[in-house]
JSON list of C-alpha atoms in Angstrom, two decimals:
[
{"chain": "M", "resi": 1160, "resn": "UNK", "atom": "CA", "xyz": [-39.21, -2.72, -7.74]},
{"chain": "M", "resi": 1161, "resn": "UNK", "atom": "CA", "xyz": [-39.22, -1.52, -4.22]},
{"chain": "M", "resi": 1162, "resn": "UNK", "atom": "CA", "xyz": [-36.19, -3.66, -3.49]},
{"chain": "M", "resi": 1163, "resn": "UNK", "atom": "CA", "xyz": [-34.08, -1.54, -6.00]},
{"chain": "M", "resi": 1164, "resn": "UNK", "atom": "CA", "xyz": [-35.18, 2.03, -4.66]},
{"chain": "M", "resi": 1165, "resn": "UNK", "atom": "CA", "xyz": [-35.14, 1.11, -0.77]},
{"chain": "M", "resi": 1166, "resn": "UNK", "atom": "CA", "xyz": [-30.82, 1.09, -2.17]},
{"chain": "M", "resi": 1167, "resn": "UNK", "atom": "CA", "xyz": [-31.20, 4.05, -2.67]},
{"chain": "M", "resi": 1168, "resn": "UNK", "atom": "CA", "xyz": [-32.25, 5.31, 1.15]},
{"chain": "M", "resi": 1169, "resn": "UNK", "atom": "CA", "xyz": [-30.07, 2.95, 3.40]},
{"chain": "M", "resi": 1170, "resn": "UNK", "atom": "CA", "xyz": [-26.77, 4.16, 4.63]},
{"chain": "M", "resi": 1171, "resn": "UNK", "atom": "CA", "xyz": [-24.58, 1.65, 3.64]},
{"chain": "M", "resi": 1172, "resn": "UNK", "atom": "CA", "xyz": [-20.79, 1.44, 3.34]},
{"chain": "M", "resi": 1173, "resn": "UNK", "atom": "CA", "xyz": [-18.97, 1.85, -0.74]},
{"chain": "M", "resi": 1174, "resn": "UNK", "atom": "CA", "xyz": [-15.65, 1.99, -2.36]},
{"chain": "M", "resi": 1175, "resn": "UNK", "atom": "CA", "xyz": [-14.33, 5.00, -3.90]},
{"chain": "M", "resi": 1176, "resn": "UNK", "atom": "CA", "xyz": [-11.51, 6.02, -6.08]},
{"chain": "M", "resi": 1177, "resn": "UNK", "atom": "CA", "xyz": [-9.24, 8.33, -5.35]},
{"chain": "M", "resi": 1178, "resn": "UNK", "atom": "CA", "xyz": [-7.49, 10.99, -7.84]},
{"chain": "M", "resi": 1179, "resn": "UNK", "atom": "CA", "xyz": [-3.93, 9.13, -7.43]},
{"chain": "M", "resi": 1180, "resn": "UNK", "atom": "CA", "xyz": [-2.22, 10.20, -4.24]},
{"chain": "M", "resi": 1181, "resn": "UNK", "atom": "CA", "xyz": [-4.69, 12.37, -2.82]},
{"chain": "M", "resi": 1182, "resn": "UNK", "atom": "CA", "xyz": [-6.41, 10.37, -0.62]},
{"chain": "M", "resi": 1183, "resn": "UNK", "atom": "CA", "xyz": [-5.90, 12.40, 2.12]},
{"chain": "M", "resi": 1184, "resn": "UNK", "atom": "CA", "xyz": [-7.49, 15.48, 0.18]},
{"chain": "M", "resi": 1185, "resn": "UNK", "atom": "CA", "xyz": [-10.58, 13.08, -0.13]},
{"chain": "M", "resi": 1186, "resn": "UNK", "atom": "CA", "xyz": [-10.88, 12.19, 3.24]},
{"chain": "M", "resi": 1187, "resn": "UNK", "atom": "CA", "xyz": [-10.31, 15.55, 3.94]},
{"chain": "M", "resi": 1188, "resn": "UNK", "atom": "CA", "xyz": [-13.28, 16.97, 2.15]},
{"chain": "M", "resi": 1189, "resn": "UNK", "atom": "CA", "xyz": [-15.59, 13.94, 2.77]},
{"chain": "M", "resi": 1190, "resn": "UNK", "atom": "CA", "xyz": [-15.19, 14.72, 6.95]},
{"chain": "M", "resi": 1191, "resn": "UNK", "atom": "CA", "xyz": [-16.19, 18.33, 5.99]},
{"chain": "M", "resi": 1192, "resn": "UNK", "atom": "CA", "xyz": [-19.48, 16.47, 5.23]},
{"chain": "M", "resi": 1193, "resn": "UNK", "atom": "CA", "xyz": [-19.72, 15.17, 8.16]},
{"chain": "M", "resi": 1194, "resn": "UNK", "atom": "CA", "xyz": [-19.50, 11.68, 6.44]},
{"chain": "M", "resi": 1195, "resn": "UNK", "atom": "CA", "xyz": [-17.85, 8.71, 8.05]},
{"chain": "M", "resi": 1196, "resn": "UNK", "atom": "CA", "xyz": [-14.94, 7.24, 6.21]},
{"chain": "M", "resi": 1197, "resn": "UNK", "atom": "CA", "xyz": [-12.37, 4.60, 6.55]},
{"chain": "M", "resi": 1198, "resn": "UNK", "atom": "CA", "xyz": [-8.35, 5.80, 4.52]},
{"chain": "M", "resi": 1199, "resn": "UNK", "atom": "CA", "xyz": [-6.89, 2.35, 5.76]},
{"chain": "M", "resi": 1200, "resn": "UNK", "atom": "CA", "xyz": [-3.32, 3.02, 6.19]},
{"chain": "M", "resi": 1201, "resn": "UNK", "atom": "CA", "xyz": [0.08, 0.90, 6.50]},
{"chain": "M", "resi": 1202, "resn": "UNK", "atom": "CA", "xyz": [3.33, 1.56, 7.79]},
{"chain": "M", "resi": 1203, "resn": "UNK", "atom": "CA", "xyz": [6.31, 0.10, 5.88]},
{"chain": "M", "resi": 1204, "resn": "UNK", "atom": "CA", "xyz": [10.23, -0.36, 5.75]},
{"chain": "M", "resi": 1205, "resn": "UNK", "atom": "CA", "xyz": [11.32, 1.45, 2.54]},
{"chain": "M", "resi": 1206, "resn": "UNK", "atom": "CA", "xyz": [14.72, 1.40, 1.60]},
{"chain": "M", "resi": 1207, "resn": "UNK", "atom": "CA", "xyz": [15.69, 5.28, 0.66]},
{"chain": "M", "resi": 1208, "resn": "UNK", "atom": "CA", "xyz": [18.99, 6.20, -0.77]},
{"chain": "M", "resi": 1209, "resn": "UNK", "atom": "CA", "xyz": [20.69, 3.15, 1.44]},
{"chain": "M", "resi": 1210, "resn": "UNK", "atom": "CA", "xyz": [18.80, 4.86, 4.45]},
{"chain": "M", "resi": 1211, "resn": "UNK", "atom": "CA", "xyz": [15.50, 2.95, 5.62]},
{"chain": "M", "resi": 1212, "resn": "UNK", "atom": "CA", "xyz": [12.38, 4.58, 6.59]},
{"chain": "M", "resi": 1213, "resn": "UNK", "atom": "CA", "xyz": [9.60, 4.67, 8.27]},
{"chain": "M", "resi": 1214, "resn": "UNK", "atom": "CA", "xyz": [7.14, 5.16, 5.04]},
{"chain": "M", "resi": 1215, "resn": "UNK", "atom": "CA", "xyz": [3.04, 5.39, 5.18]},
{"chain": "M", "resi": 1216, "resn": "UNK", "atom": "CA", "xyz": [1.27, 4.54, 2.74]},
{"chain": "M", "resi": 1217, "resn": "UNK", "atom": "CA", "xyz": [-3.00, 3.34, 1.66]},
{"chain": "M", "resi": 1218, "resn": "UNK", "atom": "CA", "xyz": [-3.67, -0.75, 2.03]},
{"chain": "M", "resi": 1219, "resn": "UNK", "atom": "CA", "xyz": [-5.39, 0.63, -0.74]},
{"chain": "M", "resi": 1220, "resn": "UNK", "atom": "CA", "xyz": [-3.78, 3.22, -2.86]},
{"chain": "M", "resi": 1221, "resn": "UNK", "atom": "CA", "xyz": [-5.78, 5.18, -4.60]},
{"chain": "M", "resi": 1222, "resn": "UNK", "atom": "CA", "xyz": [-9.26, 4.12, -2.67]},
{"chain": "M", "resi": 1223, "resn": "UNK", "atom": "CA", "xyz": [-11.07, 4.92, 0.45]},
{"chain": "M", "resi": 1224, "resn": "UNK", "atom": "CA", "xyz": [-14.23, 3.31, 2.31]},
{"chain": "M", "resi": 1225, "resn": "UNK", "atom": "CA", "xyz": [-17.05, 5.78, 2.28]},
{"chain": "M", "resi": 1226, "resn": "UNK", "atom": "CA", "xyz": [-21.12, 4.94, 4.49]},
{"chain": "M", "resi": 1227, "resn": "UNK", "atom": "CA", "xyz": [-22.96, 7.28, 2.85]},
{"chain": "M", "resi": 1228, "resn": "UNK", "atom": "CA", "xyz": [-27.06, 6.96, 1.59]},
{"chain": "M", "resi": 1229, "resn": "UNK", "atom": "CA", "xyz": [-26.51, 7.40, -2.06]},
{"chain": "M", "resi": 1230, "resn": "UNK", "atom": "CA", "xyz": [-29.71, 9.08, -2.71]},
{"chain": "M", "resi": 1231, "resn": "UNK", "atom": "CA", "xyz": [-28.12, 11.87, -0.37]},
{"chain": "M", "resi": 1232, "resn": "UNK", "atom": "CA", "xyz": [-24.58, 11.51, -1.85]},
{"chain": "M", "resi": 1233, "resn": "UNK", "atom": "CA", "xyz": [-23.65, 10.15, -4.59]},
{"chain": "M", "resi": 1234, "resn": "UNK", "atom": "CA", "xyz": [-24.00, 12.91, -7.27]},
{"chain": "M", "resi": 1235, "resn": "UNK", "atom": "CA", "xyz": [-22.16, 15.22, -4.28]},
{"chain": "M", "resi": 1236, "resn": "UNK", "atom": "CA", "xyz": [-19.44, 12.29, -4.02]},
{"chain": "M", "resi": 1237, "resn": "UNK", "atom": "CA", "xyz": [-18.33, 12.22, -7.89]},
{"chain": "M", "resi": 1238, "resn": "UNK", "atom": "CA", "xyz": [-17.95, 15.79, -7.55]},
{"chain": "M", "resi": 1239, "resn": "UNK", "atom": "CA", "xyz": [-15.58, 16.01, -4.52]},
{"chain": "M", "resi": 1240, "resn": "UNK", "atom": "CA", "xyz": [-12.39, 17.15, -5.12]},
{"chain": "M", "resi": 1241, "resn": "UNK", "atom": "CA", "xyz": [-9.55, 14.38, -4.30]},
{"chain": "M", "resi": 1242, "resn": "UNK", "atom": "CA", "xyz": [-12.35, 12.03, -5.08]},
{"chain": "M", "resi": 1243, "resn": "UNK", "atom": "CA", "xyz": [-12.30, 10.13, -9.00]},
{"chain": "M", "resi": 1244, "resn": "UNK", "atom": "CA", "xyz": [-15.87, 8.85, -8.67]},
{"chain": "M", "resi": 1245, "resn": "UNK", "atom": "CA", "xyz": [-17.16, 5.88, -6.58]},
{"chain": "M", "resi": 1246, "resn": "UNK", "atom": "CA", "xyz": [-17.13, 2.42, -7.97]},
{"chain": "M", "resi": 1247, "resn": "UNK", "atom": "CA", "xyz": [-20.04, 1.03, -9.51]},
{"chain": "M", "resi": 1248, "resn": "UNK", "atom": "CA", "xyz": [-22.53, -1.04, -11.30]},
{"chain": "M", "resi": 1249, "resn": "UNK", "atom": "CA", "xyz": [-23.67, 0.56, -14.07]},
{"chain": "M", "resi": 1250, "resn": "UNK", "atom": "CA", "xyz": [-25.08, 3.63, -12.45]},
{"chain": "M", "resi": 1251, "resn": "UNK", "atom": "CA", "xyz": [-25.62, 2.11, -8.69]},
{"chain": "M", "resi": 1252, "resn": "UNK", "atom": "CA", "xyz": [-22.77, 2.31, -5.86]},
{"chain": "M", "resi": 1253, "resn": "UNK", "atom": "CA", "xyz": [-21.22, -1.42, -5.04]},
{"chain": "M", "resi": 1254, "resn": "UNK", "atom": "CA", "xyz": [-22.49, -1.87, -1.74]},
{"chain": "M", "resi": 1255, "resn": "UNK", "atom": "CA", "xyz": [-19.07, -3.17, 0.51]},
{"chain": "M", "resi": 1256, "resn": "UNK", "atom": "CA", "xyz": [-20.24, -6.09, 3.30]},
{"chain": "M", "resi": 1257, "resn": "UNK", "atom": "CA", "xyz": [-20.02, -4.57, 6.40]},
{"chain": "M", "resi": 1258, "resn": "UNK", "atom": "CA", "xyz": [-18.44, -7.05, 7.76]},
{"chain": "M", "resi": 1259, "resn": "UNK", "atom": "CA", "xyz": [-15.38, -6.75, 5.28]},
{"chain": "M", "resi": 1260, "resn": "UNK", "atom": "CA", "xyz": [-14.66, -3.13, 6.87]},
{"chain": "M", "resi": 1261, "resn": "UNK", "atom": "CA", "xyz": [-15.39, -5.34, 10.86]},
{"chain": "M", "resi": 1262, "resn": "UNK", "atom": "CA", "xyz": [-12.26, -7.88, 8.92]},
{"chain": "M", "resi": 1263, "resn": "UNK", "atom": "CA", "xyz": [-10.08, -4.31, 8.07]},
{"chain": "M", "resi": 1264, "resn": "UNK", "atom": "CA", "xyz": [-10.57, -2.75, 11.23]},
{"chain": "M", "resi": 1265, "resn": "UNK", "atom": "CA", "xyz": [-9.79, -5.60, 13.43]},
{"chain": "M", "resi": 1266, "resn": "UNK", "atom": "CA", "xyz": [-5.80, -4.72, 11.83]},
{"chain": "M", "resi": 1267, "resn": "UNK", "atom": "CA", "xyz": [-5.90, -1.66, 12.54]},
{"chain": "M", "resi": 1268, "resn": "UNK", "atom": "CA", "xyz": [-4.00, -0.60, 16.03]},
{"chain": "M", "resi": 1269, "resn": "UNK", "atom": "CA", "xyz": [-3.27, 1.69, 18.76]},
{"chain": "M", "resi": 1270, "resn": "UNK", "atom": "CA", "xyz": [-1.09, 3.57, 16.38]},
{"chain": "M", "resi": 1271, "resn": "UNK", "atom": "CA", "xyz": [-4.11, 3.75, 13.76]},
{"chain": "M", "resi": 1272, "resn": "UNK", "atom": "CA", "xyz": [-2.08, 2.11, 10.98]},
{"chain": "M", "resi": 1273, "resn": "UNK", "atom": "CA", "xyz": [-3.57, -0.91, 9.59]},
{"chain": "M", "resi": 1274, "resn": "UNK", "atom": "CA", "xyz": [-1.43, -4.69, 10.07]},
{"chain": "M", "resi": 1275, "resn": "UNK", "atom": "CA", "xyz": [-1.29, -7.63, 8.53]},
{"chain": "M", "resi": 1276, "resn": "UNK", "atom": "CA", "xyz": [-0.54, -10.79, 9.66]},
{"chain": "M", "resi": 1277, "resn": "UNK", "atom": "CA", "xyz": [3.01, -11.46, 8.46]},
{"chain": "M", "resi": 1278, "resn": "UNK", "atom": "CA", "xyz": [3.79, -7.47, 10.22]},
{"chain": "M", "resi": 1279, "resn": "UNK", "atom": "CA", "xyz": [1.86, -7.92, 13.32]},
{"chain": "M", "resi": 1280, "resn": "UNK", "atom": "CA", "xyz": [4.24, -8.60, 16.37]},
{"chain": "M", "resi": 1281, "resn": "UNK", "atom": "CA", "xyz": [4.07, -11.07, 18.88]},
{"chain": "M", "resi": 1282, "resn": "UNK", "atom": "CA", "xyz": [3.15, -10.40, 22.56]},
{"chain": "M", "resi": 1283, "resn": "UNK", "atom": "CA", "xyz": [6.14, -12.05, 25.50]},
{"chain": "M", "resi": 1284, "resn": "UNK", "atom": "CA", "xyz": [4.32, -15.90, 25.85]},
{"chain": "M", "resi": 1285, "resn": "UNK", "atom": "CA", "xyz": [2.71, -16.10, 22.58]},
{"chain": "M", "resi": 1286, "resn": "UNK", "atom": "CA", "xyz": [3.77, -19.08, 20.38]},
{"chain": "M", "resi": 1287, "resn": "UNK", "atom": "CA", "xyz": [5.92, -18.25, 16.92]},
{"chain": "M", "resi": 1288, "resn": "UNK", "atom": "CA", "xyz": [6.26, -20.31, 14.57]},
{"chain": "M", "resi": 1289, "resn": "UNK", "atom": "CA", "xyz": [10.81, -20.04, 13.10]},
{"chain": "M", "resi": 1290, "resn": "UNK", "atom": "CA", "xyz": [10.50, -19.29, 9.52]},
{"chain": "M", "resi": 1291, "resn": "UNK", "atom": "CA", "xyz": [13.87, -20.09, 7.93]},
{"chain": "M", "resi": 1292, "resn": "UNK", "atom": "CA", "xyz": [16.72, -20.70, 9.02]},
{"chain": "M", "resi": 1293, "resn": "UNK", "atom": "CA", "xyz": [18.49, -24.36, 10.80]},
{"chain": "M", "resi": 1294, "resn": "UNK", "atom": "CA", "xyz": [15.61, -23.72, 13.19]},
{"chain": "M", "resi": 1295, "resn": "UNK", "atom": "CA", "xyz": [12.78, -23.28, 9.92]},
{"chain": "M", "resi": 1296, "resn": "UNK", "atom": "CA", "xyz": [9.92, -24.71, 11.19]},
{"chain": "M", "resi": 1297, "resn": "UNK", "atom": "CA", "xyz": [9.71, -24.75, 15.22]},
{"chain": "M", "resi": 1298, "resn": "UNK", "atom": "CA", "xyz": [8.01, -24.34, 17.89]},
{"chain": "M", "resi": 1299, "resn": "UNK", "atom": "CA", "xyz": [8.64, -21.63, 19.97]},
{"chain": "M", "resi": 1300, "resn": "UNK", "atom": "CA", "xyz": [7.66, -19.26, 22.65]},
{"chain": "M", "resi": 1301, "resn": "UNK", "atom": "CA", "xyz": [8.01, -15.40, 21.92]},
{"chain": "M", "resi": 1302, "resn": "UNK", "atom": "CA", "xyz": [10.05, -13.76, 25.28]},
{"chain": "M", "resi": 1303, "resn": "UNK", "atom": "CA", "xyz": [11.02, -10.55, 24.36]},
{"chain": "M", "resi": 1304, "resn": "UNK", "atom": "CA", "xyz": [12.05, -7.63, 21.99]},
{"chain": "M", "resi": 1305, "resn": "UNK", "atom": "CA", "xyz": [15.55, -6.45, 21.68]},
{"chain": "M", "resi": 1306, "resn": "UNK", "atom": "CA", "xyz": [17.68, -3.99, 19.46]},
{"chain": "M", "resi": 1307, "resn": "UNK", "atom": "CA", "xyz": [14.69, -1.73, 18.66]},
{"chain": "M", "resi": 1308, "resn": "UNK", "atom": "CA", "xyz": [11.93, -4.28, 16.52]},
{"chain": "M", "resi": 1309, "resn": "UNK", "atom": "CA", "xyz": [14.52, -6.31, 14.89]},
{"chain": "M", "resi": 1310, "resn": "UNK", "atom": "CA", "xyz": [15.83, -8.70, 16.81]},
{"chain": "M", "resi": 1311, "resn": "UNK", "atom": "CA", "xyz": [13.83, -11.05, 19.68]},
{"chain": "M", "resi": 1312, "resn": "UNK", "atom": "CA", "xyz": [14.36, -13.32, 22.06]},
{"chain": "M", "resi": 1313, "resn": "UNK", "atom": "CA", "xyz": [12.13, -17.02, 22.35]},
{"chain": "M", "resi": 1314, "resn": "UNK", "atom": "CA", "xyz": [12.37, -19.89, 24.07]},
{"chain": "M", "resi": 1315, "resn": "UNK", "atom": "CA", "xyz": [12.46, -22.95, 21.89]},
{"chain": "M", "resi": 1316, "resn": "UNK", "atom": "CA", "xyz": [10.15, -25.40, 22.85]},
{"chain": "M", "resi": 1317, "resn": "UNK", "atom": "CA", "xyz": [11.26, -29.76, 21.88]},
{"chain": "M", "resi": 1318, "resn": "UNK", "atom": "CA", "xyz": [15.17, -28.56, 22.76]},
{"chain": "M", "resi": 1319, "resn": "UNK", "atom": "CA", "xyz": [14.28, -26.05, 25.06]},
{"chain": "M", "resi": 1320, "resn": "UNK", "atom": "CA", "xyz": [17.32, -22.75, 24.25]},
{"chain": "M", "resi": 1321, "resn": "UNK", "atom": "CA", "xyz": [16.57, -19.95, 24.01]},
{"chain": "M", "resi": 1322, "resn": "UNK", "atom": "CA", "xyz": [17.54, -18.36, 21.09]},
{"chain": "M", "resi": 1323, "resn": "UNK", "atom": "CA", "xyz": [17.97, -14.69, 19.29]},
{"chain": "M", "resi": 1324, "resn": "UNK", "atom": "CA", "xyz": [16.30, -14.27, 15.83]},
{"chain": "M", "resi": 1325, "resn": "UNK", "atom": "CA", "xyz": [15.94, -11.64, 13.43]},
{"chain": "M", "resi": 1326, "resn": "UNK", "atom": "CA", "xyz": [11.56, -10.53, 13.80]},
{"chain": "M", "resi": 1327, "resn": "UNK", "atom": "CA", "xyz": [11.81, -11.19, 10.32]},
{"chain": "M", "resi": 1328, "resn": "UNK", "atom": "CA", "xyz": [12.60, -14.57, 10.67]},
{"chain": "M", "resi": 1329, "resn": "UNK", "atom": "CA", "xyz": [9.61, -15.96, 13.21]},
{"chain": "M", "resi": 1330, "resn": "UNK", "atom": "CA", "xyz": [5.14, -14.99, 12.64]},
{"chain": "M", "resi": 1331, "resn": "UNK", "atom": "CA", "xyz": [3.30, -16.01, 15.64]},
{"chain": "M", "resi": 1332, "resn": "UNK", "atom": "CA", "xyz": [1.16, -19.48, 15.80]},
{"chain": "M", "resi": 1333, "resn": "UNK", "atom": "CA", "xyz": [-1.50, -20.46, 14.17]},
{"chain": "M", "resi": 1334, "resn": "UNK", "atom": "CA", "xyz": [-3.96, -20.88, 17.33]},
{"chain": "M", "resi": 1335, "resn": "UNK", "atom": "CA", "xyz": [-4.71, -25.06, 17.80]}
]
């Protein structure tokens, strides 16, 4: 019984479901309580009416993470504008492990957006693998980004040749 009581008085991370398309409103209102929150977002290219545009969306649609003490803030958060509910099992909110929060934070770039492994751009000198095309599976070294962000120059190790490829055709090689 004491373990259950202590749970309610410990500060931890919890998943919070927001109302549809109201993640930003929920985040603004949570910030007014001076609570730490995380609303991971990603940048994606989308074709809108034939034009490629960068759009920003939540990594987890209609969800965010908030760090709080349930005994003090659970009821308040459940009645906050933009929030649908705190994710619970019965009446008890479900704690999100700090390791999960840390893993998401590791993927946040300098611009504040989450980069998934497939989206991460290799850095100069980093080993890369060609994903598709006639050079599929070949390992090279990333040398230079060309034409904005769409093309790259790599040096293939096996045949000692420089190659221009679309950036979506390469990925960072796994650490060996």
